[in-house]
Amino acid sequence: MDSDTFRKLGHELVDWIADYRDRIESLPVMSRVRPGEIRARFPSTPPAGGGRLREAIDALDAVVLPGITHWTHPSFFAYFPSNASRASILADLVCAGLGVQGMSWQTSPAATEVEEVVMDWLRQMVGLPDTFTGVIQDTASTSTLTALLCARERSSNFSQNREGLQGGEPPLVVYASDQVHSSIEKDALLAGFGKKHLRFIATDRAHAMRIDALAEAIEADRSAGLRPCVVVATTGTTGTTALDPVAGIAGVARRHGLWLHLDAALAGTAMVEPEYRWMWRGVEEADSLVFNPHKWMGPGFDLSAYFVRDPQHLVRVMSTNPSYLRTAQDGEVRNLRDWGIPLGRRFRALKLWFHLLDEGVDGMRARVRRDVENAHWLADRVDETPGWERLAPVPLQTVTLRHVPQGASDEARVAEHNLAIARRVNEGGRAYLTPSVLKGQQTLRVSIGAEGTERRHVEALWRELLEAARAESGGTPGPER
Ligand SMILES: *Cc1c(COP(=O)(O)O)cnc(C)c1O
């Protein structure tokens, strides 16, 4: 492709993205296609000749958009917020345009040094002490895997790096709450701990990890001759944004010599507002922590922030080349390939830089507060409306609720009713939320935090829920009839 064509098509596509964002509210939030429908619109063999890019651009509206669930729609209340600010889209364009691999300092010094700058800005923004150093990873899953590998090596005095799982030592054990994200289970498996050595610690009524249960589990394992290794605390669980007591967990970890990893994938963003920092009180004692700016903060996927207290430990586990280890230790330059799993690295720091200059820390704080206030508004409606239940505290932007039809006594019927409400709302296309099960109870989970979500969108969602509950209750014979 020559430069003139690139310029022309590029301008056209920027317009297409801008138009898409402008009209997003008119589109059904959840994609309505059936499995295989998109695939069937494509030829089954690849194009032999070139020069046909126009066909793809023309097909975006008709072929691709119907198969898109609109994550940046202001009425997207499913899963978790996944913003992709316009500023970060432009940064991604620059990243792609430069086409660099930032695996070591020398392969593009700017890629490393801009990352160092923005990660230190980020550290300050969420109030972490300067004992922490940050590096960008692709996802929280990878960051936590990295943490578990480091914990494993520290506990085994680097023996597993040498001998793998063949060293014949007693097994190492991982601890996390029964509300922990599914990625921790996968990471424990990948890091070689084995599912058998992952303990799900009981939670209290607010769904936060019980410190006494953690201490008991560690003592029991120790008496059984196992080696307690790492505890994963969560600030903002996926189900209900529950807040594990980090300071208390840190005390137990310290007493027993465990690594403390903090998963704040969603909630970390909230810490830009100092008023919310009590939620991870004790964070300064963590050995590592992760949060995803690509969720609530604004920059588009992928941008996961991994902070460690001892980068030399990280580099010692991840480095494949002793000479680079020396360079990292003397602190002159960083070779970020030794700070994580993949060798190749995109210039993702551009997204954070562009986004921060565009929104500013003050803008970000205001948006986080807006979203938390909107969640509190919805929680108040649920609390004051007969027939509706809230199943968890609302410290942040997620509300876990359900409708209990009159006379419904057994869980199976309540579950069916709420699944029907979710289906009705989601298929209606005007809003999208996630049904989920919390300790055996069917719930509807509303996660607020798209950049464009204002109070009116949350009010509209509440009306949708009330209407869906009424319609579904009408169709369900109750004992009163
Ligand atoms: C989203 C989330 C994850 C997983 O994040 P990825 O970046 O997709 O791997 C892990 N833990 C929590 C608490 C999350 O909210």
Coordinates of C-alpha atoms and ligand atoms in Angstrom, one line a residue:
M1 CA 0.0 0.0 0.0
D2 CA 1.3 3.4 -0.9
S3 CA 1.3 6.4 1.5
D4 CA -1.5 8.2 -0.4
T5 CA -3.9 5.2 -0.1
F6 CA -2.9 4.8 3.6
R7 CA -3.7 8.4 4.3
K8 CA -7.0 8.3 2.5
L9 CA -8.2 5.0 4.1
G10 CA -6.8 6.0 7.5
H11 CA -8.8 9.3 7.6
E12 CA -11.9 7.3 6.5
L13 CA -11.5 4.8 9.3
V14 CA -11.0 7.5 12.0
D15 CA -14.2 9.0 10.8
W16 CA -15.9 5.6 10.9
I17 CA -14.7 5.0 14.5
A18 CA -15.9 8.6 15.5
D19 CA -19.3 7.9 13.9
Y20 CA -19.6 4.5 15.6
R21 CA -19.0 6.1 19.0
D22 CA -21.5 8.9 18.2
R23 CA -24.3 6.5 17.3
I24 CA -23.5 3.7 19.7
E25 CA -26.6 4.4 21.9
S26 CA -28.8 3.5 18.9
L27 CA -27.3 0.0 18.7
P28 CA -28.4 -3.1 20.7
V29 CA -25.9 -3.5 23.5
M30 CA -25.5 -7.3 23.3
S31 CA -24.9 -8.8 19.9
R32 CA -27.9 -10.7 18.6
V33 CA -26.1 -13.0 16.2
R34 CA -26.3 -16.8 16.4
P35 CA -23.2 -19.0 16.5
G36 CA -21.7 -19.3 13.1
E37 CA -23.6 -16.4 11.6
I38 CA -20.6 -14.1 11.1
R39 CA -18.4 -16.9 9.9
A40 CA -20.9 -17.8 7.2
R41 CA -20.6 -14.3 5.7
F42 CA -16.9 -15.0 4.8
P43 CA -15.6 -17.0 1.8
S44 CA -14.0 -20.2 2.9
T45 CA -10.8 -19.6 1.1
P46 CA -8.3 -16.8 1.5
P47 CA -8.0 -14.0 -1.2
A48 CA -5.5 -14.9 -3.9
G49 CA -4.9 -11.4 -5.3
G50 CA -4.4 -8.2 -3.3
G51 CA -5.7 -4.7 -3.8
R52 CA -9.1 -5.4 -2.2
L53 CA -8.9 -3.7 1.2
R54 CA -11.8 -1.5 0.3
E55 CA -14.0 -4.7 0.5
A56 CA -13.1 -5.1 4.2
I57 CA -13.8 -1.5 5.0
D58 CA -17.1 -1.6 3.3
A59 CA -18.0 -4.8 5.1
L60 CA -17.5 -3.3 8.6
D61 CA -21.0 -2.1 9.1
A62 CA -22.9 -5.1 7.5
V63 CA -20.6 -8.0 8.4
V64 CA -18.7 -7.1 11.6
L65 CA -20.9 -4.7 13.6
P66 CA -23.9 -7.1 14.0
G67 CA -21.4 -9.4 15.8
I68 CA -20.2 -6.8 18.2
T69 CA -21.3 -6.5 21.8
H70 CA -20.8 -2.8 22.5
W71 CA -18.5 -2.6 25.6
T72 CA -18.3 1.2 25.4
H73 CA -22.1 1.6 25.2
P74 CA -23.3 3.7 28.1
S75 CA -25.9 1.0 29.0
F76 CA -23.2 -1.7 29.2
F77 CA -23.6 -3.1 32.7
A78 CA -22.2 -6.6 32.2
Y79 CA -18.9 -8.2 33.4
F80 CA -16.8 -5.1 34.2
P81 CA -16.1 -1.7 32.6
S82 CA -13.8 -1.9 29.7
N83 CA -13.2 1.6 28.5
A84 CA -11.3 2.5 25.4
S85 CA -10.9 6.3 25.4
R86 CA -10.6 8.1 22.1
A87 CA -7.2 9.4 23.3
S88 CA -6.0 5.8 23.8
I89 CA -7.3 4.8 20.4
L90 CA -5.0 7.5 18.9
A91 CA -2.1 6.2 21.0
D92 CA -2.7 2.7 19.7
L93 CA -2.5 4.1 16.2
V94 CA 0.9 5.6 17.0
C95 CA 2.0 2.3 18.6
A96 CA 1.0 0.3 15.5
G97 CA 2.5 3.0 13.3
L98 CA 5.9 2.8 15.0
G99 CA 5.8 -0.9 14.9
V100 CA 8.5 -1.3 17.5
Q101 CA 9.3 -4.2 19.8
G102 CA 10.3 -2.9 23.2
M103 CA 11.8 -6.1 24.6
S104 CA 15.0 -4.5 25.7
W105 CA 16.0 -0.9 26.3
Q106 CA 18.2 -0.8 23.2
T107 CA 15.4 -2.1 20.9
S108 CA 13.7 1.3 21.4
P109 CA 14.8 3.3 24.4
A110 CA 11.6 5.5 24.3
A111 CA 9.4 2.4 24.8
T112 CA 11.2 1.5 28.0
E113 CA 11.6 5.0 29.4
V114 CA 8.1 6.3 28.6
E115 CA 6.8 3.2 30.4
E116 CA 9.0 3.9 33.4
V117 CA 7.6 7.5 33.6
V118 CA 3.9 6.6 33.2
M119 CA 4.2 3.7 35.6
D120 CA 5.7 6.0 38.2
W121 CA 2.9 8.5 37.6
L122 CA 0.4 5.7 38.0
R123 CA 2.1 4.6 41.3
Q124 CA 1.7 8.2 42.6
M125 CA -1.9 8.4 41.4
V126 CA -3.1 5.5 43.4
G127 CA -1.1 6.4 46.5
L128 CA 1.5 3.6 46.5
P129 CA 4.8 4.3 48.3
D130 CA 7.9 4.7 46.2
T131 CA 9.1 1.3 47.3
F132 CA 7.0 0.0 44.5
T133 CA 8.1 -0.3 40.9
G134 CA 5.6 -0.8 38.1
V135 CA 5.7 -2.6 34.7
I136 CA 3.0 -3.1 32.1
Q137 CA 1.7 -6.6 31.4
D138 CA -1.0 -7.7 29.1
T139 CA -3.6 -8.9 31.6
A140 CA -4.1 -9.5 35.3
S141 CA -4.0 -13.2 34.6
T142 CA -0.4 -12.9 33.4
S143 CA 0.6 -10.5 36.2
T144 CA -0.7 -12.9 38.8
L145 CA 1.0 -15.9 37.2
T146 CA 4.2 -13.9 37.3
A147 CA 3.6 -13.2 41.0
L148 CA 3.0 -16.9 41.8
L149 CA 6.2 -17.9 40.0
C150 CA 8.1 -15.3 42.0
A151 CA 6.5 -16.5 45.2
R152 CA 7.3 -20.1 44.4
E153 CA 11.0 -19.3 43.7
R154 CA 11.3 -17.3 46.9
S155 CA 9.8 -20.0 49.0
S156 CA 12.0 -22.7 47.4
N157 CA 15.1 -20.6 47.4
F158 CA 15.1 -20.7 43.6
S159 CA 15.2 -24.5 43.6
Q160 CA 12.2 -25.0 41.3
N161 CA 13.9 -22.8 38.7
R162 CA 16.7 -25.3 38.7
E163 CA 14.9 -28.6 39.2
G164 CA 11.4 -27.9 38.1
L165 CA 8.8 -30.0 39.9
Q166 CA 11.3 -32.9 40.3
G167 CA 13.1 -31.7 43.4
G168 CA 11.2 -33.9 45.7
E169 CA 10.4 -31.2 48.3
P170 CA 7.1 -31.1 50.1
P171 CA 4.4 -29.2 48.1
L172 CA 3.9 -25.5 48.3
V173 CA 0.4 -24.1 49.0
V174 CA -1.5 -21.1 47.7
Y175 CA -4.3 -19.3 49.6
A176 CA -7.1 -17.1 48.3
S177 CA -10.7 -16.4 49.3
D178 CA -13.6 -18.5 48.0
Q179 CA -14.6 -15.4 46.0
V180 CA -11.3 -15.2 44.1
H181 CA -11.2 -14.7 40.3
S182 CA -11.0 -17.9 38.2
S183 CA -7.7 -16.7 36.8
I184 CA -6.0 -17.5 40.1
E185 CA -7.0 -21.1 39.9
K186 CA -5.6 -21.3 36.3
D187 CA -2.4 -19.4 37.4
A188 CA -1.8 -21.8 40.4
L189 CA -2.1 -24.7 37.9
L190 CA 0.2 -23.1 35.4
A191 CA 2.8 -22.2 38.1
G192 CA 2.9 -25.9 39.1
F193 CA 1.3 -25.7 42.5
G194 CA -1.5 -28.1 41.5
K195 CA -5.2 -27.6 42.2
K196 CA -4.9 -29.8 45.2
H197 CA -2.6 -27.2 46.8
L198 CA -4.9 -24.2 46.3
R199 CA -7.0 -23.4 49.4
F200 CA -10.2 -21.4 49.1
I201 CA -10.5 -19.6 52.4
A202 CA -14.0 -18.9 53.8
T203 CA -15.5 -15.4 53.5
D204 CA -17.7 -13.4 55.9
R205 CA -21.2 -12.0 55.2
A206 CA -19.6 -9.1 53.2
H207 CA -17.9 -11.8 51.1
A208 CA -14.4 -10.8 52.3
M209 CA -11.7 -13.3 53.4
R210 CA -11.8 -14.3 57.0
I211 CA -8.4 -13.8 58.6
D212 CA -9.0 -16.4 61.3
A213 CA -9.8 -19.0 58.6
L214 CA -6.7 -18.1 56.7
A215 CA -4.5 -18.5 59.8
E216 CA -6.1 -21.8 60.6
A217 CA -5.6 -23.2 57.1
I218 CA -1.9 -22.2 57.1
E219 CA -1.4 -23.8 60.5
A220 CA -3.1 -27.0 59.4
D221 CA -1.0 -27.2 56.3
R222 CA 2.2 -26.6 58.2
S223 CA 1.3 -29.3 60.7
A224 CA 0.7 -31.7 57.8
G225 CA 4.2 -31.0 56.6
L226 CA 3.3 -28.8 53.6
R227 CA 4.9 -25.4 52.8
P228 CA 2.5 -22.4 52.8
C229 CA 3.9 -20.1 50.1
V230 CA 1.6 -17.3 48.9
V231 CA -1.7 -15.7 49.7
V232 CA -3.7 -13.8 47.1
A233 CA -5.8 -11.0 48.6
T234 CA -8.5 -9.3 46.5
T235 CA -9.5 -5.7 46.6
G236 CA -12.8 -5.7 44.7
T237 CA -13.8 -9.3 43.9
T238 CA -15.4 -10.0 40.6
G239 CA -18.7 -11.1 42.1
T240 CA -19.5 -8.2 44.4
T241 CA -16.3 -6.0 44.7
A242 CA -15.8 -7.4 48.2
L243 CA -12.7 -6.1 50.0
D244 CA -10.4 -8.6 51.6
P245 CA -8.8 -7.1 54.8
V246 CA -5.4 -6.5 53.3
A247 CA -3.7 -5.2 56.5
G248 CA -4.9 -8.3 58.5
I249 CA -3.9 -10.7 55.8
A250 CA -0.5 -9.0 55.5
G251 CA 0.0 -9.6 59.3
V252 CA -0.7 -13.3 58.8
A253 CA 1.6 -13.5 55.7
R254 CA 4.4 -11.7 57.6
R255 CA 4.0 -14.1 60.6
H256 CA 4.3 -17.2 58.4
G257 CA 6.7 -15.9 55.8
L258 CA 4.2 -16.0 52.9
W259 CA 4.3 -13.9 49.7
L260 CA 1.4 -11.4 49.6
H261 CA -0.1 -10.7 46.1
L262 CA -2.9 -8.3 45.8
D263 CA -5.5 -8.6 43.0
A264 CA -7.1 -5.2 42.5
A265 CA -7.8 -5.7 38.8
L266 CA -11.0 -3.6 38.7
A267 CA -10.8 -1.6 42.0
G268 CA -7.2 -0.3 41.6
T269 CA -8.6 2.5 39.4
A270 CA -10.8 3.8 42.3
M271 CA -7.6 4.5 44.3
V272 CA -7.0 7.7 42.3
E273 CA -9.6 9.1 44.7
P274 CA -7.9 9.3 48.1
E275 CA -11.2 9.0 49.8
Y276 CA -11.4 5.3 48.7
R277 CA -7.9 4.2 49.7
W278 CA -9.0 2.8 53.0
M279 CA -10.3 -0.1 50.9
W280 CA -6.8 -1.5 50.4
R281 CA -5.3 -0.3 53.7
G282 CA -2.1 -2.4 54.2
V283 CA -1.3 -2.4 50.5
E284 CA 2.2 -1.2 51.2
E285 CA 3.0 -4.6 52.8
A286 CA 2.2 -6.5 49.5
D287 CA 5.0 -8.1 47.7
S288 CA 3.2 -7.6 44.4
L289 CA 0.0 -6.2 43.2
V290 CA -1.9 -5.9 39.9
F291 CA -4.6 -3.6 38.6
N292 CA -6.0 -3.1 35.1
P293 CA -6.1 0.4 33.8
H294 CA -7.8 -1.2 30.8
K295 CA -10.9 -1.8 32.8
W296 CA -12.3 1.3 34.5
M297 CA -9.5 3.9 34.1
G298 CA -9.9 4.7 30.4
P299 CA -7.1 3.3 28.2
G300 CA -8.2 0.5 25.9
F301 CA -7.2 -3.1 26.3
D302 CA -4.5 -4.3 26.9
L303 CA -2.9 -2.5 29.8
S304 CA -2.4 -4.2 33.1
A305 CA -0.3 -2.6 35.8
Y306 CA 1.9 -4.9 37.8
F307 CA 3.8 -3.4 40.8
V308 CA 6.5 -5.2 42.8
R309 CA 8.3 -4.3 45.9
D310 CA 11.5 -6.0 44.9
P311 CA 12.2 -5.8 41.1
Q312 CA 15.5 -7.6 41.5
H313 CA 13.6 -10.6 42.7
L314 CA 11.3 -10.4 39.7
V315 CA 14.2 -10.1 37.3
R316 CA 16.1 -13.0 38.9
V317 CA 13.1 -15.3 38.2
M318 CA 12.2 -13.9 34.7
S319 CA 15.6 -13.2 33.2
T320 CA 17.0 -15.7 30.7
N321 CA 20.4 -14.0 30.4
P322 CA 22.7 -13.3 33.3
S323 CA 24.4 -10.4 31.6
Y324 CA 21.0 -8.6 31.5
L325 CA 20.5 -9.4 35.1
R326 CA 23.6 -7.4 35.9
T327 CA 22.4 -4.5 33.9
A328 CA 19.1 -4.4 35.7
Q329 CA 20.8 -4.6 39.1
D330 CA 23.0 -1.6 38.5
G331 CA 19.8 0.4 37.7
E332 CA 21.1 2.1 34.6
V333 CA 18.6 0.7 32.1
R334 CA 15.8 -1.7 32.3
N335 CA 15.3 -4.5 29.9
L336 CA 11.6 -5.1 30.3
R337 CA 11.6 -8.5 28.7
D338 CA 13.1 -9.6 32.0
W339 CA 10.1 -8.2 33.9
G340 CA 7.5 -10.6 32.6
I341 CA 6.7 -13.6 30.6
P342 CA 6.7 -12.6 26.9
L343 CA 9.9 -11.5 25.1
G344 CA 8.2 -9.2 22.6
R345 CA 6.5 -6.1 24.0
R346 CA 4.2 -3.5 22.4
F347 CA 4.7 0.2 23.2
R348 CA 1.6 0.3 25.4
A349 CA 2.8 3.1 27.6
L350 CA 1.6 5.5 24.9
K351 CA -2.0 4.7 25.7
L352 CA -1.6 5.7 29.4
W353 CA 0.4 8.8 28.5
F354 CA -2.2 10.0 25.9
H355 CA -5.1 9.2 28.1
L356 CA -3.7 10.9 31.2
L357 CA -2.9 14.1 29.2
D358 CA -6.5 14.1 27.8
E359 CA -8.5 13.3 30.9
G360 CA -6.2 14.4 33.7
V361 CA -6.1 12.9 37.2
D362 CA -8.9 15.3 38.3
G363 CA -11.1 14.2 35.4
M364 CA -10.5 10.6 36.3
R365 CA -11.4 11.2 39.9
A366 CA -14.6 12.9 39.0
R367 CA -15.6 10.0 36.8
V368 CA -14.9 7.3 39.4
R369 CA -16.9 9.3 42.0
R370 CA -19.8 9.6 39.5
D371 CA -19.9 5.9 38.9
V372 CA -19.8 5.0 42.6
E373 CA -22.6 7.5 43.3
N374 CA -24.6 6.0 40.5
A375 CA -24.1 2.5 42.0
H376 CA -25.3 3.9 45.4
W377 CA -28.3 5.4 43.8
L378 CA -29.3 2.0 42.3
A379 CA -28.6 0.2 45.6
D380 CA -30.9 2.7 47.4
R381 CA -33.7 1.9 44.8
V382 CA -33.3 -1.8 45.4
D383 CA -33.3 -1.4 49.2
E384 CA -36.5 0.7 49.2
T385 CA -38.5 -1.4 46.7
P386 CA -40.5 -4.3 48.0
G387 CA -39.7 -7.6 46.3
W388 CA -36.1 -6.6 45.6
E389 CA -33.0 -7.8 47.4
R390 CA -29.4 -6.7 47.5
L391 CA -27.0 -9.4 48.2
A392 CA -23.8 -7.5 49.0
P393 CA -22.4 -4.2 50.2
V394 CA -21.7 -1.6 47.5
P395 CA -18.3 -0.1 48.2
L396 CA -17.7 0.6 44.5
Q397 CA -19.6 0.4 41.2
T398 CA -21.1 -3.1 41.3
V399 CA -24.6 -3.8 42.6
T400 CA -25.6 -7.4 43.1
L401 CA -29.4 -7.7 43.3
R402 CA -32.4 -9.9 42.6
H403 CA -36.1 -9.9 42.5
V404 CA -38.1 -12.4 44.6
P405 CA -41.6 -12.8 43.3
Q406 CA -44.4 -12.9 45.8
G407 CA -44.8 -16.3 47.3
A408 CA -41.6 -17.7 45.8
S409 CA -40.0 -19.8 48.4
D410 CA -37.5 -22.1 46.8
E411 CA -34.2 -21.1 45.3
A412 CA -34.8 -22.9 42.0
R413 CA -37.9 -20.8 41.2
V414 CA -36.2 -17.5 42.2
A415 CA -33.2 -18.5 40.0
E416 CA -35.4 -19.2 37.0
H417 CA -37.3 -16.0 37.5
N418 CA -34.1 -13.9 37.7
L419 CA -32.6 -15.6 34.7
A420 CA -35.8 -14.8 32.8
I421 CA -35.4 -11.1 33.9
A422 CA -31.8 -11.0 32.6
R423 CA -32.8 -12.6 29.3
R424 CA -35.6 -10.1 28.8
V425 CA -33.4 -7.1 29.6
N426 CA -30.5 -8.3 27.5
E427 CA -32.5 -9.4 24.5
G428 CA -34.4 -6.1 24.6
G429 CA -31.1 -4.5 23.5
R430 CA -31.4 -1.3 25.6
A431 CA -29.1 -2.5 28.4
Y432 CA -26.9 -5.5 29.2
L433 CA -26.1 -7.0 32.6
T434 CA -24.7 -10.3 33.8
P435 CA -26.7 -13.0 35.7
S436 CA -24.3 -14.7 38.2
V437 CA -24.5 -17.1 41.1
L438 CA -23.3 -15.9 44.6
K439 CA -22.8 -18.6 47.2
G440 CA -25.7 -20.7 45.7
Q441 CA -28.0 -17.7 45.1
Q442 CA -28.9 -16.5 41.6
T443 CA -28.3 -12.8 41.2
L444 CA -28.3 -10.0 38.7
R445 CA -25.0 -8.2 38.6
V446 CA -24.9 -4.6 37.5
S447 CA -21.4 -3.2 36.9
I448 CA -21.3 0.5 36.2
G449 CA -18.4 2.4 34.7
A450 CA -18.5 2.9 31.0
E451 CA -17.1 6.4 30.2
G452 CA -20.5 7.5 28.8
T453 CA -22.7 6.1 31.6
E454 CA -24.6 8.9 33.3
R455 CA -27.4 8.8 35.9
R456 CA -30.1 8.7 33.2
H457 CA -28.7 5.4 31.9
V458 CA -28.8 3.8 35.3
E459 CA -32.4 5.2 35.8
A460 CA -33.3 3.6 32.5
L461 CA -31.8 0.3 33.6
W462 CA -33.8 0.3 36.8
R463 CA -37.0 0.9 34.8
E464 CA -36.1 -2.0 32.5
L465 CA -35.6 -4.2 35.6
L466 CA -38.9 -3.2 37.1
E467 CA -40.8 -3.8 33.9
A468 CA -39.1 -7.2 33.2
A469 CA -39.8 -8.3 36.8
R470 CA -43.5 -7.3 36.4
A471 CA -43.8 -9.1 33.1
E472 CA -42.1 -12.2 34.3
S473 CA -44.1 -12.3 37.6
G474 CA -47.3 -12.0 35.6
G475 CA -46.4 -15.1 33.7
T476 CA -45.6 -17.1 36.8
P477 CA -48.5 -18.5 38.7
G478 CA -48.1 -17.7 42.4
P479 CA -49.9 -19.4 45.4
E480 CA -52.1 -16.2 45.8
R481 CA -54.0 -17.0 42.6
Ligands
LIG1 C1 -11.0 -8.8 35.5 C2 -10.3 -9.5 36.7 C3 -9.3 -10.4 36.5 C4 -8.8 -10.9 35.2 O1 -8.3 -9.9 34.4 P1 -7.6 -10.1 33.0 O2 -6.8 -8.9 32.8 O3 -8.7 -10.3 32.0 O4 -6.7 -11.3 33.2 C5 -8.7 -10.9 37.7 N1 -9.1 -10.5 38.9 C6 -10.1 -9.6 39.1 C7 -10.6 -9.2 40.5 C8 -10.8 -9.1 38.0 O5 -11.7 -8.1 38.2

